[in-house]
Short mmCIF file of C-alpha atoms and ligand atoms in Angstrom, two decimals:
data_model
loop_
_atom_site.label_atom_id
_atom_site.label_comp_id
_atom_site.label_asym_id
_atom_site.label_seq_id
_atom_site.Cartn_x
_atom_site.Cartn_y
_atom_site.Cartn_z
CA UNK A 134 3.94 64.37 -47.01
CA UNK A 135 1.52 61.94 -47.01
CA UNK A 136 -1.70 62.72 -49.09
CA UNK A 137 -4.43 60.21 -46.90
CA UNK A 138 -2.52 61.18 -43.50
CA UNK A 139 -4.47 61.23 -39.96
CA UNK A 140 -3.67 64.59 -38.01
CA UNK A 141 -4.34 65.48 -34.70
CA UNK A 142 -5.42 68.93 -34.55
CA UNK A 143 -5.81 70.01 -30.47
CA UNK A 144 -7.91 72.72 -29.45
CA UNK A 145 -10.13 72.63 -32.78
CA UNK A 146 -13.70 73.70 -30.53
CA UNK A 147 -11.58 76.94 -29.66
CA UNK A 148 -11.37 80.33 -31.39
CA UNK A 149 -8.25 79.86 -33.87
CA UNK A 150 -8.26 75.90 -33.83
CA UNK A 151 -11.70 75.57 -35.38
CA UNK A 152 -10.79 77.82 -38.09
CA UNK A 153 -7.91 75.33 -38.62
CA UNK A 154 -9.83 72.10 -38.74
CA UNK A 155 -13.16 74.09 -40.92
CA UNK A 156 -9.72 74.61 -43.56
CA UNK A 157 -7.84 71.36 -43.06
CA UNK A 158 -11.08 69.50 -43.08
CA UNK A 159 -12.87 71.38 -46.02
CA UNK A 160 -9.23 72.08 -48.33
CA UNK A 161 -7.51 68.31 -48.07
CA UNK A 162 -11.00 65.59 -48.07
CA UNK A 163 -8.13 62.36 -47.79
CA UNK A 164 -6.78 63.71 -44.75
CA UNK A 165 -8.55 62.67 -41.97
CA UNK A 166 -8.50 65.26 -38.88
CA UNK A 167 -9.32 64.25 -35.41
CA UNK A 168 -10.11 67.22 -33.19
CA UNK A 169 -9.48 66.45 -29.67
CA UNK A 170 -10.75 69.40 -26.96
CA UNK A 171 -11.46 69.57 -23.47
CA UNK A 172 -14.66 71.45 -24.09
CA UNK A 173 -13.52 73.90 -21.23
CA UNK A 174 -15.65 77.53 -21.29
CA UNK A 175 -13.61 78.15 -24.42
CA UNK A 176 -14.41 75.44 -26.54
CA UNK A 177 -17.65 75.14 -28.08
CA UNK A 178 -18.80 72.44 -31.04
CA UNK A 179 -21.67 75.34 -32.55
CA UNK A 180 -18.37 76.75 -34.01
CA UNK A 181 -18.32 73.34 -36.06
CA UNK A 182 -21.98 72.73 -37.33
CA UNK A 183 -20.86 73.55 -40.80
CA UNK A 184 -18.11 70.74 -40.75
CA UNK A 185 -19.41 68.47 -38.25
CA UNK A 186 -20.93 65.47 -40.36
CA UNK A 187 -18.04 65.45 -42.60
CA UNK A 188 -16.68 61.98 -43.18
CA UNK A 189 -12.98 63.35 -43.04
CA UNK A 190 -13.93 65.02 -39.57
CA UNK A 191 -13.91 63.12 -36.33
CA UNK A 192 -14.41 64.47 -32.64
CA UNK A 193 -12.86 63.34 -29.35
CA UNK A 194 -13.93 64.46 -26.40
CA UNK A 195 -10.85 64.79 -23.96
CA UNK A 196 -7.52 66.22 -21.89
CA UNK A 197 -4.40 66.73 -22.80
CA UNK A 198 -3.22 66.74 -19.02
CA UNK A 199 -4.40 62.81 -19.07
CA UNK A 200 -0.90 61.54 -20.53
CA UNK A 201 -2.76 58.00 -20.30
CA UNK A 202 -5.92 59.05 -22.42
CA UNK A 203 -3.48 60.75 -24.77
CA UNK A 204 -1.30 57.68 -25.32
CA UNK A 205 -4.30 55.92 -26.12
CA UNK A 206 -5.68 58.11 -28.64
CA UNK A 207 -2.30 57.85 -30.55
CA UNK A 208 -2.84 54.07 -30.00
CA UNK A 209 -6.28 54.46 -31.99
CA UNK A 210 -5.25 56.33 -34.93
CA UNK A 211 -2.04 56.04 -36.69
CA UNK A 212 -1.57 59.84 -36.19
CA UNK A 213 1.08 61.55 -39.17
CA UNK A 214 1.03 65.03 -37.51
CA UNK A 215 -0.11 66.92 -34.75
CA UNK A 216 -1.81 70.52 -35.01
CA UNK A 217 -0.90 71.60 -31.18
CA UNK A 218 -3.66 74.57 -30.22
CA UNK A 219 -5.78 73.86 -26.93
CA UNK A 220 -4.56 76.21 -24.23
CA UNK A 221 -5.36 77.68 -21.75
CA UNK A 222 -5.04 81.61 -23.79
CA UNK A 223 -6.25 84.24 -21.68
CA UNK A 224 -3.77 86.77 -20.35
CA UNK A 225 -6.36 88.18 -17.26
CA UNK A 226 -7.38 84.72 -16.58
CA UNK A 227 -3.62 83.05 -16.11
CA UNK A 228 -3.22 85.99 -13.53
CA UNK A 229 -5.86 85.23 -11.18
CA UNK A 230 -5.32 81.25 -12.19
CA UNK A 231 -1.84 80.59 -12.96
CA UNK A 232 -2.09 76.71 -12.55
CA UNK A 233 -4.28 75.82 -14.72
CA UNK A 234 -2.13 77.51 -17.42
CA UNK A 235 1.05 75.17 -15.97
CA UNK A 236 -1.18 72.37 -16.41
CA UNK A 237 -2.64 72.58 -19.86
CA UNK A 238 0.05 74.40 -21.54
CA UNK A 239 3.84 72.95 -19.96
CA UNK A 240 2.44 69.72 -18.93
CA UNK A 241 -0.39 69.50 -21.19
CA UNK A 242 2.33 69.74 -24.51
CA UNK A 243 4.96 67.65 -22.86
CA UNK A 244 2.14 64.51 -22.67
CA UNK A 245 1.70 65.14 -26.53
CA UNK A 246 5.70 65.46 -26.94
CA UNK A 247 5.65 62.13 -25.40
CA UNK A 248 2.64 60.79 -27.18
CA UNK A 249 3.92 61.41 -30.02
CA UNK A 250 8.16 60.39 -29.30
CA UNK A 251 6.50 57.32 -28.31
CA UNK A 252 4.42 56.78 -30.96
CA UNK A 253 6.94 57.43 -33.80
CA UNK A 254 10.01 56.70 -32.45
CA UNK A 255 10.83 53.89 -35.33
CA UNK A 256 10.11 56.07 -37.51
CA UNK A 257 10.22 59.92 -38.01
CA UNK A 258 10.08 59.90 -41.51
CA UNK A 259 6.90 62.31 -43.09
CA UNK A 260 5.79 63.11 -39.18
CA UNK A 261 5.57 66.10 -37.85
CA UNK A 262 4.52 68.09 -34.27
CA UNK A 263 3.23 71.70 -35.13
CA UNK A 264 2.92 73.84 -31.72
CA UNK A 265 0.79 76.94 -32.05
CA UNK A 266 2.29 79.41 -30.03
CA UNK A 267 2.16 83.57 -29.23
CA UNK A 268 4.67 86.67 -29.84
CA UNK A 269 3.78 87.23 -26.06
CA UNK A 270 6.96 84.94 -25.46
CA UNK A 271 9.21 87.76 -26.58
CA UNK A 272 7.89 90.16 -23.59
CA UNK A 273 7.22 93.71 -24.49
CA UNK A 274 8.64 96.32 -27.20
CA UNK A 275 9.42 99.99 -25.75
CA UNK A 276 11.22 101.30 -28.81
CA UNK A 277 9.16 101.75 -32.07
CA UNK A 278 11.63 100.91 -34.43
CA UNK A 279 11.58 97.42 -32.83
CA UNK A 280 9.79 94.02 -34.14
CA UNK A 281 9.97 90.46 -32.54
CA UNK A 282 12.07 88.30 -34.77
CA UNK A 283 12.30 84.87 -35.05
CA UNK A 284 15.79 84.90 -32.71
CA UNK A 285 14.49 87.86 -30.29
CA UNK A 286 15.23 86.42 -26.85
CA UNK A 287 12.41 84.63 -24.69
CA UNK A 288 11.20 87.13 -22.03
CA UNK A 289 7.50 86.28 -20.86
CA UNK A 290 6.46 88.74 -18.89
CA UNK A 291 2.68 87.34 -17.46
CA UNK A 292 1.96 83.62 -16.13
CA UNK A 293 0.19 82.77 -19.90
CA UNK A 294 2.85 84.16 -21.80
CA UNK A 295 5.55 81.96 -19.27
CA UNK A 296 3.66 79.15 -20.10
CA UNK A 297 3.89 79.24 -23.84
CA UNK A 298 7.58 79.88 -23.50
CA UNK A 299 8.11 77.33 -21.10
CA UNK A 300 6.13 74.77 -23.96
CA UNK A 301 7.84 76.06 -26.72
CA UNK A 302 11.34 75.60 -24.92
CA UNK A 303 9.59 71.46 -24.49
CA UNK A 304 9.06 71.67 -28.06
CA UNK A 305 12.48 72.94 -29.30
CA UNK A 306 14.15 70.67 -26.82
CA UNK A 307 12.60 67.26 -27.70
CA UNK A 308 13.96 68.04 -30.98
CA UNK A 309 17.28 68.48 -30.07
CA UNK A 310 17.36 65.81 -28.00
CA UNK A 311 15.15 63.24 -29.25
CA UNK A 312 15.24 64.51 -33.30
CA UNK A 313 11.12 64.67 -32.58
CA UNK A 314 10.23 66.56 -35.95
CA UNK A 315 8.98 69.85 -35.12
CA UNK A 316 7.63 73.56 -36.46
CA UNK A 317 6.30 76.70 -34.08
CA UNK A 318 4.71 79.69 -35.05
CA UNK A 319 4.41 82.94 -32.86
CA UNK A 320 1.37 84.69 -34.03
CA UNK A 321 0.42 88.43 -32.82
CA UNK A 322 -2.90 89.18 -31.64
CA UNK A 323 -6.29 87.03 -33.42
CA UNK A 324 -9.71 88.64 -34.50
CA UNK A 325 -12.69 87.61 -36.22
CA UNK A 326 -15.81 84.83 -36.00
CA UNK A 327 -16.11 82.52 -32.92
CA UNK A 328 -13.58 84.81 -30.86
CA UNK A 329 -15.07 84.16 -26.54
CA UNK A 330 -16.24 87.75 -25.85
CA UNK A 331 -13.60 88.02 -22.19
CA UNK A 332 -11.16 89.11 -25.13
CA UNK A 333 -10.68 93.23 -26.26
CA UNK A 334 -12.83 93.16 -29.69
CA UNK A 335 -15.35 90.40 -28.88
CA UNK A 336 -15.84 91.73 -25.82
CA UNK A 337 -16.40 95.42 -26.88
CA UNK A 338 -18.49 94.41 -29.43
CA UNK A 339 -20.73 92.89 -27.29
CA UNK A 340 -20.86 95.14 -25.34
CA UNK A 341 -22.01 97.69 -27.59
CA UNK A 342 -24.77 95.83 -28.40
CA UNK A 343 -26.06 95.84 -25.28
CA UNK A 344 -25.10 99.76 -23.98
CA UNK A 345 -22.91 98.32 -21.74
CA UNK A 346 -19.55 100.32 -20.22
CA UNK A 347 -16.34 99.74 -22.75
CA UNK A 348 -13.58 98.83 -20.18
CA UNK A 349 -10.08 100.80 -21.50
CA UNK A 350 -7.32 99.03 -19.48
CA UNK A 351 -5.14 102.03 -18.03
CA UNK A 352 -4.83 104.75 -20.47
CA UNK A 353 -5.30 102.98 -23.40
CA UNK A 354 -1.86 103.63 -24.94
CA UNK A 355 -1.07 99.48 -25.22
CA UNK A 356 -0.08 98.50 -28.75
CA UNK A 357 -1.05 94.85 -30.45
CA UNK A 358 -0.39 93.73 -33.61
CA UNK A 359 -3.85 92.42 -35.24
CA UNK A 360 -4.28 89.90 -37.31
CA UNK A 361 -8.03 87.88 -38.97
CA UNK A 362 -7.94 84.63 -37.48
CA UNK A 363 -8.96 82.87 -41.53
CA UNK A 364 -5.24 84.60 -42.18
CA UNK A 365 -3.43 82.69 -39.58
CA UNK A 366 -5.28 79.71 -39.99
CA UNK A 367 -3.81 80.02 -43.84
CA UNK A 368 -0.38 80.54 -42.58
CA UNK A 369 -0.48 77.30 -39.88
CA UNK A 370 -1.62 75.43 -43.45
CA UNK A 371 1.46 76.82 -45.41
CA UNK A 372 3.81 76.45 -42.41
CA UNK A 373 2.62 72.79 -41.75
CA UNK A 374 3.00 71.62 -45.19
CA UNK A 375 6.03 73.65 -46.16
CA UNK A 376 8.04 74.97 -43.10
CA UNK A 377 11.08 73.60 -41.99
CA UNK A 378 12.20 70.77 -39.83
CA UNK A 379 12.69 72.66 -36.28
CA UNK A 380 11.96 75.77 -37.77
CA UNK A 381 10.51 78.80 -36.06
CA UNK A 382 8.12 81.12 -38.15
CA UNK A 383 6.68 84.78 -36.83
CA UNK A 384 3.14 85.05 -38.09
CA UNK A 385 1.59 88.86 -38.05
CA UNK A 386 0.28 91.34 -40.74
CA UNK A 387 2.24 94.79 -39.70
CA UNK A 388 -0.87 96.17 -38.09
CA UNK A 389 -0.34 98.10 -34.90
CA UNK A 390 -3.23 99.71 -33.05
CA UNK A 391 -3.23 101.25 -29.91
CA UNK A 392 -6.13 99.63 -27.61
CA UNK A 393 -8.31 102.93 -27.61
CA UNK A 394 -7.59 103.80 -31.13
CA UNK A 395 -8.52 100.41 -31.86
CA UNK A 396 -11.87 100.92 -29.68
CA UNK A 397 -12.68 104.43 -31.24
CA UNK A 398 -12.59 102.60 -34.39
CA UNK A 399 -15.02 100.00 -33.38
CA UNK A 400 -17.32 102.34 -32.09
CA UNK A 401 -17.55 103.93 -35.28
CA UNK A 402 -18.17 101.02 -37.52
CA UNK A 403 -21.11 99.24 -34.58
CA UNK A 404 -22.47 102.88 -34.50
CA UNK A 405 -23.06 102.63 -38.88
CA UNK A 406 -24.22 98.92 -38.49
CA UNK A 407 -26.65 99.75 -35.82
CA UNK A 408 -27.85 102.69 -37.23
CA UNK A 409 -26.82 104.36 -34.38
CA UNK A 410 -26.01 108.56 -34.31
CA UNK A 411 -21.86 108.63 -34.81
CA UNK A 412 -20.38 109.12 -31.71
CA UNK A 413 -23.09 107.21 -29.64
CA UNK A 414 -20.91 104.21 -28.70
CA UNK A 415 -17.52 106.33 -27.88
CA UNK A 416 -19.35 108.03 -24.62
CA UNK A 417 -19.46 104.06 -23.45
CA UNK A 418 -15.68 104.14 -23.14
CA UNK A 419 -14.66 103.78 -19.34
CA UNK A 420 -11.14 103.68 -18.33
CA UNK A 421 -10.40 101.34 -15.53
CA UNK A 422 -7.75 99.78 -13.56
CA UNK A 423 -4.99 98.63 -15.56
CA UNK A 424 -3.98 94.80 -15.71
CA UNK A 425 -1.05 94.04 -13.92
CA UNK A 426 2.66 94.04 -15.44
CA UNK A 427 0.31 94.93 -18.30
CA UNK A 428 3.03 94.44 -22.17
CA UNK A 429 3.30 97.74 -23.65
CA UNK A 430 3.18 97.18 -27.24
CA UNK A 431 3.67 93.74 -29.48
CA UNK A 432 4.63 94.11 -33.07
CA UNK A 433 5.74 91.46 -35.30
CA UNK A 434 8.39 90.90 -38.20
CA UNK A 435 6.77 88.61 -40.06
CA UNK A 436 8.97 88.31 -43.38
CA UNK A 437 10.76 85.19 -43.20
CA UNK A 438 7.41 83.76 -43.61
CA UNK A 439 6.24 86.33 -46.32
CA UNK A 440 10.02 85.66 -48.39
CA UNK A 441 10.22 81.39 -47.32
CA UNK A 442 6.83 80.20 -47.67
CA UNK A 443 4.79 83.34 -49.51
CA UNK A 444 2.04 83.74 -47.46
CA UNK A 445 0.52 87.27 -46.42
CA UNK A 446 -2.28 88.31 -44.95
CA UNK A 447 -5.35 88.70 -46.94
CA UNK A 448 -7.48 91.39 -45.27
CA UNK A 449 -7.14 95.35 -44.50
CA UNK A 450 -8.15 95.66 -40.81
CA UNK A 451 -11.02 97.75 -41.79
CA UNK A 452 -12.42 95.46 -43.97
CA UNK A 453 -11.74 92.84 -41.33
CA UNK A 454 -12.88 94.42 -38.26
CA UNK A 455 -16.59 94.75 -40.31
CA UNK A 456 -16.81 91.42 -41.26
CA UNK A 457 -16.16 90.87 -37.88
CA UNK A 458 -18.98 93.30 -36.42
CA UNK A 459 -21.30 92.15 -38.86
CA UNK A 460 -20.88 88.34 -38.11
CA UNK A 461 -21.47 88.72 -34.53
CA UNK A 462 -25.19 90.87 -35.21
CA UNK A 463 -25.93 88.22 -37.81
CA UNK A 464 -24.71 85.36 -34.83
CA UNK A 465 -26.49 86.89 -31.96
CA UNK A 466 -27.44 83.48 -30.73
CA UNK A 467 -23.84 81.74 -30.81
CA UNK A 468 -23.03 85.12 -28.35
CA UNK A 469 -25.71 84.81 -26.37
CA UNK A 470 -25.50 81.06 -25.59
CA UNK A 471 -22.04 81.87 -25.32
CA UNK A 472 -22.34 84.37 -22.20
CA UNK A 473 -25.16 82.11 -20.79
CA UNK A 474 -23.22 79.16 -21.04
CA UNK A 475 -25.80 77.73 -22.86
CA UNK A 476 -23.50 76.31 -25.56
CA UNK A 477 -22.14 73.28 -23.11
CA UNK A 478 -25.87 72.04 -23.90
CA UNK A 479 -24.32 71.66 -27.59
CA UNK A 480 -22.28 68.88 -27.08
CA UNK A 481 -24.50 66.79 -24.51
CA UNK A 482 -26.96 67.21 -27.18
CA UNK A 483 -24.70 65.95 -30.10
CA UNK A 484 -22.42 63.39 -28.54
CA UNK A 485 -23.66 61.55 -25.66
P1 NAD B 683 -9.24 79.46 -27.09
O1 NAD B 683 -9.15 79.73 -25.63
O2 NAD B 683 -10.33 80.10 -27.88
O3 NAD B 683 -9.36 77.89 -27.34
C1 NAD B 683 -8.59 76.95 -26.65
C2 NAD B 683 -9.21 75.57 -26.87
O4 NAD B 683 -8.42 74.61 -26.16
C3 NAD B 683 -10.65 75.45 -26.35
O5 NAD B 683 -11.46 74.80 -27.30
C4 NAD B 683 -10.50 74.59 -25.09
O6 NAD B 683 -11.64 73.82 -24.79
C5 NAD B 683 -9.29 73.73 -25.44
N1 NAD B 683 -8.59 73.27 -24.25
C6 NAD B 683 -8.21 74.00 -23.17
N2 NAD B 683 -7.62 73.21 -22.25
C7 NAD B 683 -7.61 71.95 -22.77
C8 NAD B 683 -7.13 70.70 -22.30
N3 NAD B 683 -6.54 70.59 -21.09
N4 NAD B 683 -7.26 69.62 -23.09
C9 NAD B 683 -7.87 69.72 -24.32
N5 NAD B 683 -8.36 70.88 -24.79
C10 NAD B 683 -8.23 71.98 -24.03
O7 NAD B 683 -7.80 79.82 -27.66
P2 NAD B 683 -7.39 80.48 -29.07
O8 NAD B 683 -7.45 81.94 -28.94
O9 NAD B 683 -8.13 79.80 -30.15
O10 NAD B 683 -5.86 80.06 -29.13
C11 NAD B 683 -5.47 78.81 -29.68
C12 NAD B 683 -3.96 78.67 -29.60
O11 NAD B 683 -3.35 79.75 -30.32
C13 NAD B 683 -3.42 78.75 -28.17
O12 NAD B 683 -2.37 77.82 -28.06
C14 NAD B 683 -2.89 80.17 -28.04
O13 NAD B 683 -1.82 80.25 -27.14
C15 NAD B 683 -2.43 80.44 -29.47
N6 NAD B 683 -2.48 81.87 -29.89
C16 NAD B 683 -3.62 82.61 -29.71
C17 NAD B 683 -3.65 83.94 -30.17
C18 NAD B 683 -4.89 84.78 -30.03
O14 NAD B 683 -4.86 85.97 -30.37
N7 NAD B 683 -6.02 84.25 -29.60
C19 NAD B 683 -2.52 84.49 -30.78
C20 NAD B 683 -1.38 83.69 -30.94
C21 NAD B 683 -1.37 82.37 -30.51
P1 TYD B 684 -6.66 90.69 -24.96
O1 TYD B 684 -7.71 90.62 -26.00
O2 TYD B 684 -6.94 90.13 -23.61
O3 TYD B 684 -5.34 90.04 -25.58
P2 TYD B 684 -3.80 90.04 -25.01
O4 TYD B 684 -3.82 90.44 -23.59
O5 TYD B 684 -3.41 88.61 -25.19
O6 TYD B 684 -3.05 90.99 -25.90
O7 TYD B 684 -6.27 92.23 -24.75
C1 TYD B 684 -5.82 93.02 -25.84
C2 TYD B 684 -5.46 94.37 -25.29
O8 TYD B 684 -6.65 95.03 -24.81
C3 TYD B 684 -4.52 94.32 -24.10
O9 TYD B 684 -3.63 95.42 -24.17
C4 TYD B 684 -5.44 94.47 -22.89
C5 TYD B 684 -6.54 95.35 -23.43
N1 TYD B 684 -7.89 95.14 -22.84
C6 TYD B 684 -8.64 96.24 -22.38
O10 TYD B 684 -8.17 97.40 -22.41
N2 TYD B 684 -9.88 96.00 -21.89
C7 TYD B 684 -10.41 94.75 -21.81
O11 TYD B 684 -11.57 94.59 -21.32
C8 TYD B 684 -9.65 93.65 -22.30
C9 TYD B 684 -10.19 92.24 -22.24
C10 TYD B 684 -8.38 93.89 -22.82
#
């Protein structure tokens, strides 16, 4: 691969995709990396400040459903690879909103499948179009000896998991038919810094803080696989550098939780960092309505990436789950511009 390449690295203001561009930009200083996001309520530039003025780091402001703006920003730079993240990637939100998932994810990827076709069609050689995609393709596990492996059928079960499929099956089929060079990774369940508080541990975290009711979907007895987002990020590195031409790798770190052992747990570590009485934050715990055609339980294989490329996770979920508490007190800004919507101010400020 080319050591001064350009990438393209989409969704880089979100949660997971700007831990991906603080690593690519920080780990390889000849590569440049242009981070192209929407800015929608997900996306927010404050979790770049650190990385921001590097001079291997450039922002664009824009939408991947705008196959004309996307042609033209492959136009611009002589793009090597593409880092496919922006989504739409909440499971609560694609049920009340289902469009807007068909838009940015299916149509969204097929304008950068194009893009890109376009764009290197003389000449594959050394190119290559990463998506960054979920387990939540393969449906829902009922037996407990089961894992999602890299050939489990495709059975989405919400409108954000159908989506994904639908752009992986994009992915894997302009590679087939058009030999566009390609990788996807299915990653389990993300926590850690920068994660929008509408998602489980964010969300009960902050509301913790403030004494708020912790909403328990149902009974509580739904299973996900967690991983630290800084350990995926390390994986997309290995798998874009090393994984195989229209390869599919399972990223996860065998660590199944069920939601309200998961919350218990979290109570018990905000309830030491607050200096709170144990057992304060557990009588917050409210169970409510469950989600619709809510997946019972995710877990994934991960050891063709483990035994192929060598990468495992690096944390113990403890030890993870406290660095996580204890960077949202010490961030208590970045949350609450966050809930205020404050942080849109961020990029006005910066960039126009
Ligand atoms: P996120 O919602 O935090 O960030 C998504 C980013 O995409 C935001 O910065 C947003 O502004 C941008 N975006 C949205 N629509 C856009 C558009 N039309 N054009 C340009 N940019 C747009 O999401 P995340 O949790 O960081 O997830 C990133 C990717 O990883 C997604 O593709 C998701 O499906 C996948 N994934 C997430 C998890 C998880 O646990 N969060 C697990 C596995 C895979
Ligand atoms: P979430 O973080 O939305 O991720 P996903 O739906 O993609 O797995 O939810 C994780 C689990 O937590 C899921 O089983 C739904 C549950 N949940 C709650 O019980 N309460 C909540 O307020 C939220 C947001 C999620």
């Amino acid at each position: 691969m080319d050591s001064n390449q350009t990438i393209l690295i989409t969704g880089g203001a979100g949660f997971i995709g700007s831990h991906v561009v603080r690593l690519f930009v920080t780990k390889y200083p000849n590569y440049q990396i242009v981070n192209l996001d929407k800015l929608t309520y997900a996306g927010n530039l404050e979790n770049l400040t650190d990385i921001e003025k590097s001079p291997n780091y450039t922002f664009e402001h824009g939408d991947i459903t705008d196959a004309a703006y996307i042609n033209s920003l492959f136009e611009k730079y002589n793009f090597s690879g593409v880092i496919h993240l922006a989504a739409e990637s909440h499971v609560d939100r694609s049920i009340t909103n289902p469009m807007e998932f068909v838009m940015t994810n299916v149509i969204g990827t097929v304008n950068l499948l194009n893009a890109a076709k376009n764009a290197w069609k003389s000449d594959f050689s050394g190119k290559r179009f990463y998506h960054v995609s979920t387990d939540e393709v393969y449906g829902e596990l009922h037996n407990p000896e089961e894992f999602f492996l890299e050939t489990t059928s495709y059975d989405p079960r919400s409108p954000y998991s159908a989506s994904k499929a639908s752009s992986d099956h994009f992915v894997r089929a302009y590679h087939n038919t058009y030999k566009l060079p390609v990788v996807i990774s299915n990653c389990s369940n993300n926590y850690g810094p920068n994660h929008f508080p509408e998602k489980l541990i964010p969300l009960m975290i902050n509301n913790i803080m403030h004494n708020r009711p912790l909403p328990v979907y149902g009974k509580g007895e739904n299973v996900r696989d967690w991983l630290f987002v800084k350990d995926h990020a390390r994986a997309i590195d290995v798998i874009y550098h090393n994984g195989g031409n229209g390869e599919t790798y399972n990223i996860g770190g065998f660590n199944e939780w069920k939601n309200i052992d998961l919350v218990h747990l979290l109570c018990k570590i905000m309830d030491e960092k607050l200096g709170r009485p144990e057992g304060t934050s557990v009588k917050l715990i409210t169970y409510v309505t469950d989600r619709a055609g809510h997946d019972l339980r995710y877990a994934i294989d991960a050891n063709k990436l483990m035994k192929e490329l060598g990468w495992e996770p690096s944390l113990q979920f403890e030890e993870g789950l406290t660095q996580t508490v204890e960077w949202y007190l010490a961030n208590k800004e970045w949350l609450q511009n966050v809930t205020s919507g404050d942080y849109t101010k961020y990029y006005e400020k910066m960039y126009k």
